[in-house]
mmCIF file of C-alpha atoms in Angstrom:
data_model
loop_
_atom_site.group_PDB
_atom_site.id
_atom_site.type_symbol
_atom_site.label_atom_id
_atom_site.label_comp_id
_atom_site.label_asym_id
_atom_site.label_seq_id
_atom_site.Cartn_x
_atom_site.Cartn_y
_atom_site.Cartn_z
ATOM 1 C CA UNK N 247 14.466 -26.242 18.151
ATOM 2 C CA UNK N 248 14.923 -22.582 18.985
ATOM 3 C CA UNK N 249 18.546 -21.488 18.809
ATOM 4 C CA UNK N 250 20.106 -18.133 19.598
ATOM 5 C CA UNK N 251 23.798 -17.260 19.294
ATOM 6 C CA UNK N 252 25.261 -13.985 20.606
ATOM 7 C CA UNK N 253 28.569 -12.811 19.205
ATOM 8 C CA UNK N 254 29.449 -9.336 20.399
ATOM 9 C CA UNK N 255 26.554 -7.128 19.234
ATOM 10 C CA UNK N 256 25.292 -9.633 16.675
ATOM 11 C CA UNK N 257 22.383 -11.888 17.596
ATOM 12 C CA UNK N 258 21.261 -14.862 15.558
ATOM 13 C CA UNK N 259 17.829 -16.417 16.167
ATOM 14 C CA UNK N 260 17.152 -19.742 14.441
ATOM 15 C CA UNK N 261 13.668 -21.234 14.669
ATOM 16 C CA UNK N 262 13.595 -24.758 13.306
ATOM 17 C CA UNK N 263 10.687 -27.169 13.436
ATOM 18 C CA UNK N 264 9.556 -28.955 10.297
ATOM 19 C CA UNK N 265 5.936 -29.349 11.415
ATOM 20 C CA UNK N 266 5.591 -25.740 12.442
ATOM 21 C CA UNK N 267 3.188 -26.193 15.347
ATOM 22 C CA UNK N 268 5.494 -24.648 17.924
ATOM 23 C CA UNK N 269 6.826 -21.677 16.058
ATOM 24 C CA UNK N 270 3.606 -19.738 15.531
ATOM 25 C CA UNK N 271 2.517 -19.026 19.109
ATOM 26 C CA UNK N 272 6.015 -18.603 20.481
ATOM 27 C CA UNK N 273 7.495 -16.258 17.918
ATOM 28 C CA UNK N 274 4.486 -14.661 16.326
ATOM 29 C CA UNK N 275 2.258 -14.035 19.303
ATOM 30 C CA UNK N 276 4.303 -14.117 22.509
ATOM 31 C CA UNK N 277 6.511 -11.209 21.592
ATOM 32 C CA UNK N 278 5.616 -7.586 22.448
ATOM 33 C CA UNK N 279 2.843 -6.236 20.230
ATOM 34 C CA UNK N 280 2.214 -9.747 18.961
ATOM 35 C CA UNK N 281 5.057 -9.670 16.451
ATOM 36 C CA UNK N 282 8.155 -11.850 16.024
ATOM 37 C CA UNK N 283 11.612 -10.443 16.862
ATOM 38 C CA UNK N 284 12.548 -8.039 14.094
ATOM 39 C CA UNK N 285 15.847 -6.807 12.727
ATOM 40 C CA UNK N 286 17.089 -3.769 14.618
ATOM 41 C CA UNK N 287 20.277 -1.842 13.897
ATOM 42 C CA UNK N 288 20.826 -1.517 17.633
ATOM 43 C CA UNK N 289 20.984 -5.242 18.287
ATOM 44 C CA UNK N 290 21.738 -6.743 14.869
ATOM 45 C CA UNK N 291 19.167 -9.517 15.218
ATOM 46 C CA UNK N 292 19.161 -11.923 12.264
ATOM 47 C CA UNK N 293 16.185 -14.270 12.079
ATOM 48 C CA UNK N 294 16.313 -17.644 10.326
ATOM 49 C CA UNK N 295 13.227 -19.859 10.052
ATOM 50 C CA UNK N 296 13.354 -23.521 9.046
ATOM 51 C CA UNK N 297 9.891 -24.858 8.248
ATOM 52 C CA UNK N 298 7.666 -26.705 5.808
ATOM 53 C CA UNK N 299 5.109 -23.873 5.606
ATOM 54 C CA UNK N 300 5.251 -20.106 5.221
ATOM 55 C CA UNK N 301 3.952 -19.552 8.736
ATOM 56 C CA UNK N 302 3.725 -16.305 10.691
ATOM 57 C CA UNK N 303 7.358 -16.325 11.805
ATOM 58 C CA UNK N 304 8.563 -16.344 8.186
ATOM 59 C CA UNK N 305 7.187 -12.813 7.672
ATOM 60 C CA UNK N 306 10.155 -11.328 9.503
ATOM 61 C CA UNK N 307 12.780 -13.917 8.636
ATOM 62 C CA UNK N 308 15.903 -12.791 6.855
ATOM 63 C CA UNK N 309 16.597 -16.365 5.781
ATOM 64 C CA UNK N 310 14.057 -19.139 5.169
ATOM 65 C CA UNK N 311 15.240 -22.737 4.997
ATOM 66 C CA UNK N 312 12.621 -25.024 3.394
ATOM 67 C CA UNK N 313 12.407 -28.347 5.211
ATOM 68 C CA UNK N 314 11.178 -31.733 4.018
ATOM 69 C CA UNK N 315 8.341 -33.190 6.030
ATOM 70 C CA UNK N 316 7.079 -36.655 6.897
ATOM 71 C CA UNK N 317 6.780 -38.785 3.761
ATOM 72 C CA UNK N 318 9.333 -36.680 1.897
ATOM 73 C CA UNK N 319 12.259 -38.139 3.823
ATOM 74 C CA UNK N 320 12.906 -41.193 5.972
ATOM 75 C CA UNK N 321 12.068 -40.203 9.488
ATOM 76 C CA UNK N 322 12.226 -41.731 12.946
ATOM 77 C CA UNK N 323 9.125 -40.815 14.919
ATOM 78 C CA UNK N 324 8.716 -41.023 18.680
ATOM 79 C CA UNK N 325 5.211 -40.739 20.126
ATOM 80 C CA UNK N 326 4.825 -38.506 23.157
ATOM 81 C CA UNK N 327 2.241 -40.708 24.863
ATOM 82 C CA UNK N 328 3.722 -44.185 24.786
ATOM 83 C CA UNK N 329 7.286 -43.347 23.625
ATOM 84 C CA UNK N 330 6.873 -45.680 20.631
ATOM 85 C CA UNK N 331 9.759 -45.333 18.193
ATOM 86 C CA UNK N 332 9.206 -46.272 14.554
ATOM 87 C CA UNK N 333 10.760 -45.661 11.155
ATOM 88 C CA UNK N 334 8.583 -43.828 8.622
ATOM 89 C CA UNK N 335 9.496 -44.466 5.002
ATOM 90 C CA UNK N 336 9.840 -41.846 2.305
ATOM 91 C CA UNK N 337 7.239 -42.183 -0.429
ATOM 92 C CA UNK N 338 7.610 -38.925 -2.372
ATOM 93 C CA UNK N 339 10.225 -36.291 -3.204
ATOM 94 C CA UNK N 340 10.302 -33.019 -1.256
ATOM 95 C CA UNK N 341 9.411 -29.903 -3.267
ATOM 96 C CA UNK N 342 12.123 -27.679 -4.724
ATOM 97 C CA UNK N 343 15.220 -27.373 -2.583
ATOM 98 C CA UNK N 344 13.564 -28.593 0.630
ATOM 99 C CA UNK N 345 15.792 -30.864 2.681
ATOM 100 C CA UNK N 346 15.378 -33.018 5.809
ATOM 101 C CA UNK N 347 16.110 -31.189 9.058
ATOM 102 C CA UNK N 348 19.190 -33.310 9.723
ATOM 103 C CA UNK N 349 20.678 -32.388 6.335
ATOM 104 C CA UNK N 350 20.080 -28.666 6.876
ATOM 105 C CA UNK N 351 21.699 -28.826 10.303
ATOM 106 C CA UNK N 352 24.584 -30.807 8.845
ATOM 107 C CA UNK N 353 25.229 -28.269 6.079
ATOM 108 C CA UNK N 354 25.168 -25.392 8.554
ATOM 109 C CA UNK N 355 27.469 -27.303 10.901
ATOM 110 C CA UNK N 356 29.979 -28.015 8.150
ATOM 111 C CA UNK N 357 29.994 -24.343 7.136
ATOM 112 C CA UNK N 358 30.542 -23.206 10.719
ATOM 113 C CA UNK N 359 33.370 -25.708 11.124
ATOM 114 C CA UNK N 360 35.083 -24.362 8.001
ATOM 115 C CA UNK N 361 34.646 -20.714 9.043
ATOM 116 C CA UNK N 362 36.027 -21.271 12.537
ATOM 117 C CA UNK N 363 38.990 -23.167 11.106
ATOM 118 C CA UNK N 364 39.642 -20.260 8.742
ATOM 119 C CA UNK N 365 39.636 -17.951 11.785
ATOM 120 C CA UNK N 366 42.166 -20.192 13.459
ATOM 121 C CA UNK N 367 39.717 -21.235 16.174
ATOM 122 C CA UNK N 368 40.239 -24.976 16.033
ATOM 123 C CA UNK N 369 38.798 -25.494 19.529
ATOM 124 C CA UNK N 370 35.446 -24.037 18.476
ATOM 125 C CA UNK N 371 35.538 -25.782 15.084
ATOM 126 C CA UNK N 372 35.704 -29.154 16.865
ATOM 127 C CA UNK N 373 32.195 -28.594 18.192
ATOM 128 C CA UNK N 374 30.872 -28.920 14.635
ATOM 129 C CA UNK N 375 33.063 -31.800 13.485
ATOM 130 C CA UNK N 376 31.461 -34.970 12.153
ATOM 131 C CA UNK N 377 28.332 -33.332 10.738
ATOM 132 C CA UNK N 378 29.051 -34.410 7.150
ATOM 133 C CA UNK N 379 26.152 -36.869 7.312
ATOM 134 C CA UNK N 380 25.002 -38.566 4.106
ATOM 135 C CA UNK N 381 21.856 -40.185 5.493
ATOM 136 C CA UNK N 382 19.586 -40.038 8.524
ATOM 137 C CA UNK N 383 21.127 -43.321 9.630
ATOM 138 C CA UNK N 384 24.448 -41.481 10.034
ATOM 139 C CA UNK N 385 22.820 -39.073 12.487
ATOM 140 C CA UNK N 386 21.513 -41.972 14.565
ATOM 141 C CA UNK N 387 25.004 -43.491 14.585
ATOM 142 C CA UNK N 388 26.425 -40.178 15.813
ATOM 143 C CA UNK N 389 23.954 -40.248 18.698
ATOM 144 C CA UNK N 390 24.906 -43.824 19.523
ATOM 145 C CA UNK N 391 28.634 -43.052 19.389
ATOM 146 C CA UNK N 392 28.561 -39.750 21.257
ATOM 147 C CA UNK N 393 25.509 -39.424 23.496
ATOM 148 C CA UNK N 394 25.275 -43.066 24.560
ATOM 149 C CA UNK N 395 28.991 -43.784 24.830
ATOM 150 C CA UNK N 396 29.635 -45.488 28.149
ATOM 151 C CA UNK N 397 25.943 -45.868 28.966
ATOM 152 C CA UNK N 398 25.200 -49.247 30.511
ATOM 153 C CA UNK N 399 21.790 -50.440 29.351
ATOM 154 C CA UNK N 400 22.309 -54.128 30.129
ATOM 155 C CA UNK N 401 19.921 -54.076 33.063
ATOM 156 C CA UNK N 402 16.851 -56.038 34.203
ATOM 157 C CA UNK N 403 13.309 -54.814 33.589
ATOM 158 C CA UNK N 404 13.014 -53.751 37.232
ATOM 159 C CA UNK N 405 15.640 -51.053 36.625
ATOM 160 C CA UNK N 406 14.439 -49.779 33.226
ATOM 161 C CA UNK N 407 13.211 -46.539 34.813
ATOM 162 C CA UNK N 408 16.790 -45.582 35.687
ATOM 163 C CA UNK N 409 17.400 -44.895 31.992
ATOM 164 C CA UNK N 410 16.549 -41.654 30.244
ATOM 165 C CA UNK N 411 12.882 -42.045 29.139
ATOM 166 C CA UNK N 412 13.770 -41.483 25.474
ATOM 167 C CA UNK N 413 17.103 -43.325 25.288
ATOM 168 C CA UNK N 414 17.480 -45.904 22.527
ATOM 169 C CA UNK N 415 21.005 -47.265 22.683
ATOM 170 C CA UNK N 416 21.477 -50.073 20.149
ATOM 171 C CA UNK N 417 18.535 -49.059 17.964
ATOM 172 C CA UNK N 418 19.388 -48.091 14.388
ATOM 173 C CA UNK N 419 17.632 -47.838 11.016
ATOM 174 C CA UNK N 420 18.224 -51.516 10.293
ATOM 175 C CA UNK N 421 16.597 -52.593 13.542
ATOM 176 C CA UNK N 422 13.590 -50.303 13.094
ATOM 177 C CA UNK N 423 13.103 -51.524 9.552
ATOM 178 C CA UNK N 424 13.200 -55.090 10.828
ATOM 179 C CA UNK N 425 10.504 -54.584 13.497
ATOM 180 C CA UNK N 426 8.334 -52.494 11.173
ATOM 181 C CA UNK N 427 5.322 -50.646 12.544
ATOM 182 C CA UNK N 428 5.529 -52.630 15.759
ATOM 183 C CA UNK N 429 8.420 -50.365 16.671
ATOM 184 C CA UNK N 430 9.973 -50.313 20.122
ATOM 185 C CA UNK N 431 9.110 -48.275 23.199
ATOM 186 C CA UNK N 432 11.790 -46.233 24.908
ATOM 187 C CA UNK N 433 13.755 -46.398 27.091
ATOM 188 C CA UNK N 434 15.415 -49.332 25.365
ATOM 189 C CA UNK N 435 17.529 -51.732 27.411
ATOM 190 C CA UNK N 436 19.550 -54.839 26.623
ATOM 191 C CA UNK N 437 18.304 -57.990 28.303
ATOM 192 C CA UNK N 438 21.163 -59.297 30.513
ATOM 193 C CA UNK N 439 20.271 -62.913 29.697
ATOM 194 C CA UNK N 440 19.453 -62.927 25.982
ATOM 195 C CA UNK N 441 21.287 -59.824 24.798
ATOM 196 C CA UNK N 442 18.148 -58.727 22.927
ATOM 197 C CA UNK N 443 16.938 -55.132 22.764
ATOM 198 C CA UNK N 444 13.820 -54.734 24.904
ATOM 199 C CA UNK N 445 11.435 -51.807 25.024
ATOM 200 C CA UNK N 446 9.691 -50.458 28.112
ATOM 201 C CA UNK N 447 5.912 -50.641 27.987
ATOM 202 C CA UNK N 448 5.285 -48.747 31.207
ATOM 203 C CA UNK N 449 7.670 -46.660 33.279
ATOM 204 C CA UNK N 450 7.922 -47.099 37.042
ATOM 205 C CA UNK N 451 5.779 -50.251 37.056
ATOM 206 C CA UNK N 452 8.132 -51.686 39.684
ATOM 207 C CA UNK N 453 8.058 -48.435 41.706
ATOM 208 C CA UNK N 454 11.768 -47.885 41.171
ATOM 209 C CA UNK N 455 12.489 -44.281 40.193
ATOM 210 C CA UNK N 456 15.329 -42.328 38.612
ATOM 211 C CA UNK N 457 16.712 -41.096 41.935
ATOM 212 C CA UNK N 458 19.810 -41.918 43.975
ATOM 213 C CA UNK N 459 17.953 -44.329 46.238
ATOM 214 C CA UNK N 460 15.324 -45.404 43.697
ATOM 215 C CA UNK N 461 12.541 -43.977 45.817
ATOM 216 C CA UNK N 462 9.945 -41.470 44.667
ATOM 217 C CA UNK N 463 10.823 -37.868 45.511
ATOM 218 C CA UNK N 464 8.204 -35.137 45.762
ATOM 219 C CA UNK N 465 9.638 -31.740 44.999
ATOM 220 C CA UNK N 466 6.617 -29.999 46.431
ATOM 221 C CA UNK N 467 5.688 -26.421 45.818
ATOM 222 C CA UNK N 468 6.433 -23.024 47.250
ATOM 223 C CA UNK N 469 3.980 -20.134 47.566
ATOM 224 C CA UNK N 470 3.709 -18.135 44.376
ATOM 225 C CA UNK N 471 4.350 -14.991 46.382
ATOM 226 C CA UNK N 472 7.924 -16.196 46.916
ATOM 227 C CA UNK N 473 8.710 -15.403 43.282
ATOM 228 C CA UNK N 474 8.624 -11.928 41.810
ATOM 229 C CA UNK N 475 7.540 -13.331 38.437
ATOM 230 C CA UNK N 476 4.529 -14.982 40.075
ATOM 231 C CA UNK N 477 2.901 -11.818 41.336
ATOM 232 C CA UNK N 478 0.503 -11.809 38.389
ATOM 233 C CA UNK N 479 -0.773 -15.298 39.244
ATOM 234 C CA UNK N 480 -0.972 -14.474 42.944
ATOM 235 C CA UNK N 481 -2.859 -11.325 42.023
ATOM 236 C CA UNK N 482 -5.550 -13.286 40.237
ATOM 237 C CA UNK N 483 -5.973 -15.561 43.239
ATOM 238 C CA UNK N 484 -6.751 -12.504 45.330
ATOM 239 C CA UNK N 485 -8.518 -10.512 42.605
ATOM 240 C CA UNK N 486 -11.981 -8.990 42.682
ATOM 241 C CA UNK N 487 -14.176 -11.819 41.372
ATOM 242 C CA UNK N 488 -16.823 -9.349 40.237
ATOM 243 C CA UNK N 489 -14.314 -7.820 37.798
ATOM 244 C CA UNK N 490 -12.915 -11.120 36.537
ATOM 245 C CA UNK N 491 -15.507 -13.812 37.388
ATOM 246 C CA UNK N 492 -14.087 -16.630 35.237
ATOM 247 C CA UNK N 493 -11.010 -18.781 35.466
ATOM 248 C CA UNK N 494 -9.286 -18.851 32.071
ATOM 249 C CA UNK N 495 -7.525 -21.799 30.501
ATOM 250 C CA UNK N 496 -6.432 -22.486 26.938
ATOM 251 C CA UNK N 497 -5.108 -25.298 24.797
ATOM 252 C CA UNK N 498 -5.398 -27.345 21.636
ATOM 253 C CA UNK N 499 -8.490 -28.498 19.784
ATOM 254 C CA UNK N 500 -8.526 -31.846 18.017
ATOM 255 C CA UNK N 501 -10.449 -30.646 14.907
ATOM 256 C CA UNK N 502 -7.705 -28.129 14.099
ATOM 257 C CA UNK N 503 -4.670 -29.799 15.664
ATOM 258 C CA UNK N 504 -1.879 -27.783 17.225
ATOM 259 C CA UNK N 505 -1.717 -24.304 15.648
ATOM 260 C CA UNK N 506 -3.482 -25.340 12.441
ATOM 261 C CA UNK N 507 -0.207 -25.124 10.556
ATOM 262 C CA UNK N 508 -1.685 -27.630 8.092
ATOM 263 C CA UNK N 509 -5.414 -27.536 8.788
ATOM 264 C CA UNK N 510 -5.681 -23.875 7.777
ATOM 265 C CA UNK N 511 -5.083 -24.985 4.192
ATOM 266 C CA UNK N 512 -8.098 -27.339 4.198
ATOM 267 C CA UNK N 513 -11.440 -25.669 3.321
ATOM 268 C CA UNK N 514 -13.470 -28.153 5.361
ATOM 269 C CA UNK N 515 -11.479 -27.149 8.458
ATOM 270 C CA UNK N 516 -11.452 -23.394 7.928
ATOM 271 C CA UNK N 517 -15.186 -23.323 7.208
ATOM 272 C CA UNK N 518 -16.062 -25.398 10.281
ATOM 273 C CA UNK N 519 -13.878 -23.248 12.558
ATOM 274 C CA UNK N 520 -13.631 -19.839 10.844
ATOM 275 C CA UNK N 521 -12.888 -17.890 14.063
ATOM 276 C CA UNK N 522 -11.005 -18.406 17.343
ATOM 277 C CA UNK N 523 -13.484 -19.808 19.856
ATOM 278 C CA UNK N 524 -14.074 -19.913 23.592
ATOM 279 C CA UNK N 525 -15.962 -22.759 25.255
ATOM 280 C CA UNK N 526 -18.422 -21.651 27.951
ATOM 281 C CA UNK N 527 -20.615 -23.759 30.225
ATOM 282 C CA UNK N 528 -24.398 -23.562 29.504
ATOM 283 C CA UNK N 529 -25.088 -22.028 32.943
ATOM 284 C CA UNK N 530 -22.558 -19.248 32.299
ATOM 285 C CA UNK N 531 -23.866 -18.747 28.759
ATOM 286 C CA UNK N 532 -27.277 -18.016 30.278
ATOM 287 C CA UNK N 533 -25.836 -15.563 32.812
ATOM 288 C CA UNK N 534 -23.896 -13.707 30.126
ATOM 289 C CA UNK N 535 -26.860 -13.583 27.766
ATOM 290 C CA UNK N 536 -24.910 -15.063 24.861
ATOM 291 C CA UNK N 537 -25.349 -18.065 22.592
ATOM 292 C CA UNK N 538 -23.449 -20.150 20.060
ATOM 293 C CA UNK N 539 -21.613 -18.000 17.541
ATOM 294 C CA UNK N 540 -21.900 -14.702 19.418
ATOM 295 C CA UNK N 541 -18.758 -12.574 19.358
ATOM 296 C CA UNK N 542 -17.304 -11.755 22.770
ATOM 297 C CA UNK N 543 -14.266 -9.947 24.101
ATOM 298 C CA UNK N 544 -12.330 -11.705 26.852
ATOM 299 C CA UNK N 545 -10.152 -9.378 28.905
ATOM 300 C CA UNK N 546 -7.972 -9.119 31.993
ATOM 301 C CA UNK N 547 -4.973 -7.103 33.174
ATOM 302 C CA UNK N 548 -2.745 -8.951 30.699
ATOM 303 C CA UNK N 549 -4.644 -8.132 27.527
ATOM 304 C CA UNK N 550 -7.778 -8.886 25.532
ATOM 305 C CA UNK N 551 -8.851 -11.081 22.638
ATOM 306 C CA UNK N 552 -11.987 -11.666 20.574
ATOM 307 C CA UNK N 553 -13.675 -15.064 20.270
ATOM 308 C CA UNK N 554 -16.782 -16.803 18.991
ATOM 309 C CA UNK N 555 -18.837 -18.499 21.728
ATOM 310 C CA UNK N 556 -19.127 -22.289 21.831
ATOM 311 C CA UNK N 557 -21.639 -23.498 24.417
ATOM 312 C CA UNK N 558 -20.563 -26.823 25.930
ATOM 313 C CA UNK N 559 -20.601 -28.788 29.168
ATOM 314 C CA UNK N 560 -17.002 -29.777 28.500
ATOM 315 C CA UNK N 561 -15.959 -26.957 30.850
ATOM 316 C CA UNK N 562 -17.239 -26.497 34.410
ATOM 317 C CA UNK N 563 -19.208 -23.509 35.613
ATOM 318 C CA UNK N 564 -16.929 -20.545 36.280
ATOM 319 C CA UNK N 565 -14.193 -21.674 33.871
ATOM 320 C CA UNK N 566 -13.769 -20.914 30.173
ATOM 321 C CA UNK N 567 -11.521 -22.685 27.685
ATOM 322 C CA UNK N 568 -10.143 -20.831 24.662
ATOM 323 C CA UNK N 569 -8.425 -22.163 21.572
ATOM 324 C CA UNK N 570 -4.730 -21.475 22.092
ATOM 325 C CA UNK N 571 -4.097 -20.452 18.508
ATOM 326 C CA UNK N 572 -6.010 -19.657 15.339
ATOM 327 C CA UNK N 573 -4.710 -17.960 12.229
ATOM 328 C CA UNK N 574 -7.018 -15.035 13.059
ATOM 329 C CA UNK N 575 -6.186 -14.769 16.742
ATOM 330 C CA UNK N 576 -4.508 -16.200 19.804
ATOM 331 C CA UNK N 577 -5.034 -16.612 23.548
ATOM 332 C CA UNK N 578 -1.489 -15.847 24.627
ATOM 333 C CA UNK N 579 -2.094 -12.220 25.592
ATOM 334 C CA UNK N 580 -4.489 -13.396 28.327
ATOM 335 C CA UNK N 581 -2.013 -15.716 30.004
ATOM 336 C CA UNK N 582 0.490 -15.086 32.793
ATOM 337 C CA UNK N 583 4.240 -14.487 32.263
ATOM 338 C CA UNK N 584 4.957 -16.770 35.221
ATOM 339 C CA UNK N 585 7.339 -19.704 34.728
ATOM 340 C CA UNK N 586 7.482 -22.501 37.297
ATOM 341 C CA UNK N 587 10.980 -22.508 38.863
ATOM 342 C CA UNK N 588 11.055 -26.289 39.383
ATOM 343 C CA UNK N 589 9.885 -27.493 35.974
ATOM 344 C CA UNK N 590 10.695 -24.316 33.971
ATOM 345 C CA UNK N 591 7.280 -24.703 32.324
ATOM 346 C CA UNK N 592 5.423 -21.482 31.437
ATOM 347 C CA UNK N 593 2.190 -20.965 33.356
ATOM 348 C CA UNK N 594 -0.062 -20.712 30.299
ATOM 349 C CA UNK N 595 -3.203 -21.185 32.367
ATOM 350 C CA UNK N 596 -4.700 -20.020 35.641
ATOM 351 C CA UNK N 597 -5.562 -16.366 35.081
ATOM 352 C CA UNK N 598 -8.992 -14.834 35.583
ATOM 353 C CA UNK N 599 -10.982 -12.979 32.940
ATOM 354 C CA UNK N 600 -14.066 -10.961 32.275
ATOM 355 C CA UNK N 601 -16.316 -11.508 29.244
ATOM 356 C CA UNK N 602 -18.198 -8.831 27.311
ATOM 357 C CA UNK N 603 -20.534 -9.437 24.367
ATOM 358 C CA UNK N 604 -19.634 -7.492 21.249
ATOM 359 C CA UNK N 605 -22.214 -8.724 18.783
ATOM 360 C CA UNK N 606 -24.466 -11.575 17.771
ATOM 361 C CA UNK N 607 -23.314 -14.299 15.438
ATOM 362 C CA UNK N 608 -22.166 -13.133 12.013
ATOM 363 C CA UNK N 609 -24.293 -14.603 9.233
ATOM 364 C CA UNK N 610 -21.318 -15.591 7.100
ATOM 365 C CA UNK N 611 -19.708 -17.324 10.079
ATOM 366 C CA UNK N 612 -22.839 -19.040 11.352
ATOM 367 C CA UNK N 613 -23.487 -20.510 7.909
ATOM 368 C CA UNK N 614 -20.499 -22.863 8.094
ATOM 369 C CA UNK N 615 -19.408 -23.071 11.741
ATOM 370 C CA UNK N 616 -19.722 -26.445 13.442
ATOM 371 C CA UNK N 617 -20.924 -26.333 17.039
ATOM 372 C CA UNK N 618 -20.795 -30.081 17.474
ATOM 373 C CA UNK N 619 -19.411 -31.074 20.901
ATOM 374 C CA UNK N 620 -15.735 -31.985 20.996
ATOM 375 C CA UNK N 621 -15.918 -33.904 24.285
ATOM 376 C CA UNK N 622 -18.023 -36.795 23.041
ATOM 377 C CA UNK N 623 -17.925 -39.265 20.159
ATOM 378 C CA UNK N 624 -21.682 -39.716 19.888
#
């Protein structure tokens, strides 16, 4: 959750995510000069970071709120892939004063309610009422009572896709504890015949969609040139290929996971991947005159970054894939500022780059780096 509240000249920026994988690249490396938003007397920015680790964004935080992570508090998890909802039990105490995210939010909400009441602003105070939760189960009940009030989920399986994909009306801690690790897949509906809660294994299996007429709607696309913010992307489509011969894309790497918020603390991970890397097809490696472990600079009109070369057929000829984030570097300065107007998703990929060799592999790096392919299990 990234929250920002403006009150006259005062600006409050609250970055909260207990696992920390989102905060690093957004705050620490997407801001000008690669730094998080800092306090400035001209804008009164106050930065609060809620996290389980002292990540990059905490360097400039005025207030750090230590959060409890998985295992340190009961937690409802919802998988992105299959929307499987389960209850994870607590098996150890959180360190120091660390608290679950819901408890931190509740304490802040209660304080805001009291302050607004003291200011005589009862209408604003009402927005924070009911946050005196004692347990995570109370938060779930609040969702059921407020968000799902009036929602009719007593529908047949053929209409399950009309529900919000992550809705779970009727599901509480007691139910999740009863079903155990089997969990339940959202959206959750109530069977009209039995009254039982039923999960949805696959969305749109009956080809009925969340539209007025139930039919699939294709939003389509518009030319990038129609948007002022897309001129950078359009420019790369028309760019001189001799200057920037490679398409550039970036993303996660399974061995490090997300932004390495946790993996960077494990020696076996940091030794195997000591530097940010770029994956290059063998044919392009030959053309560039580089090999595994060589240090290269990747550059375009957006910026430049330094990477270690990983030769792999996981990427096609003419395209390079860079690790999106490493504690020693990031790929964000090479990406486009374009944001898709339909989905509001940032266009993190699709620029073109040039590659220049800086040096051969460093002995200390080559000694521990793993160049094993990441696109095969053999």
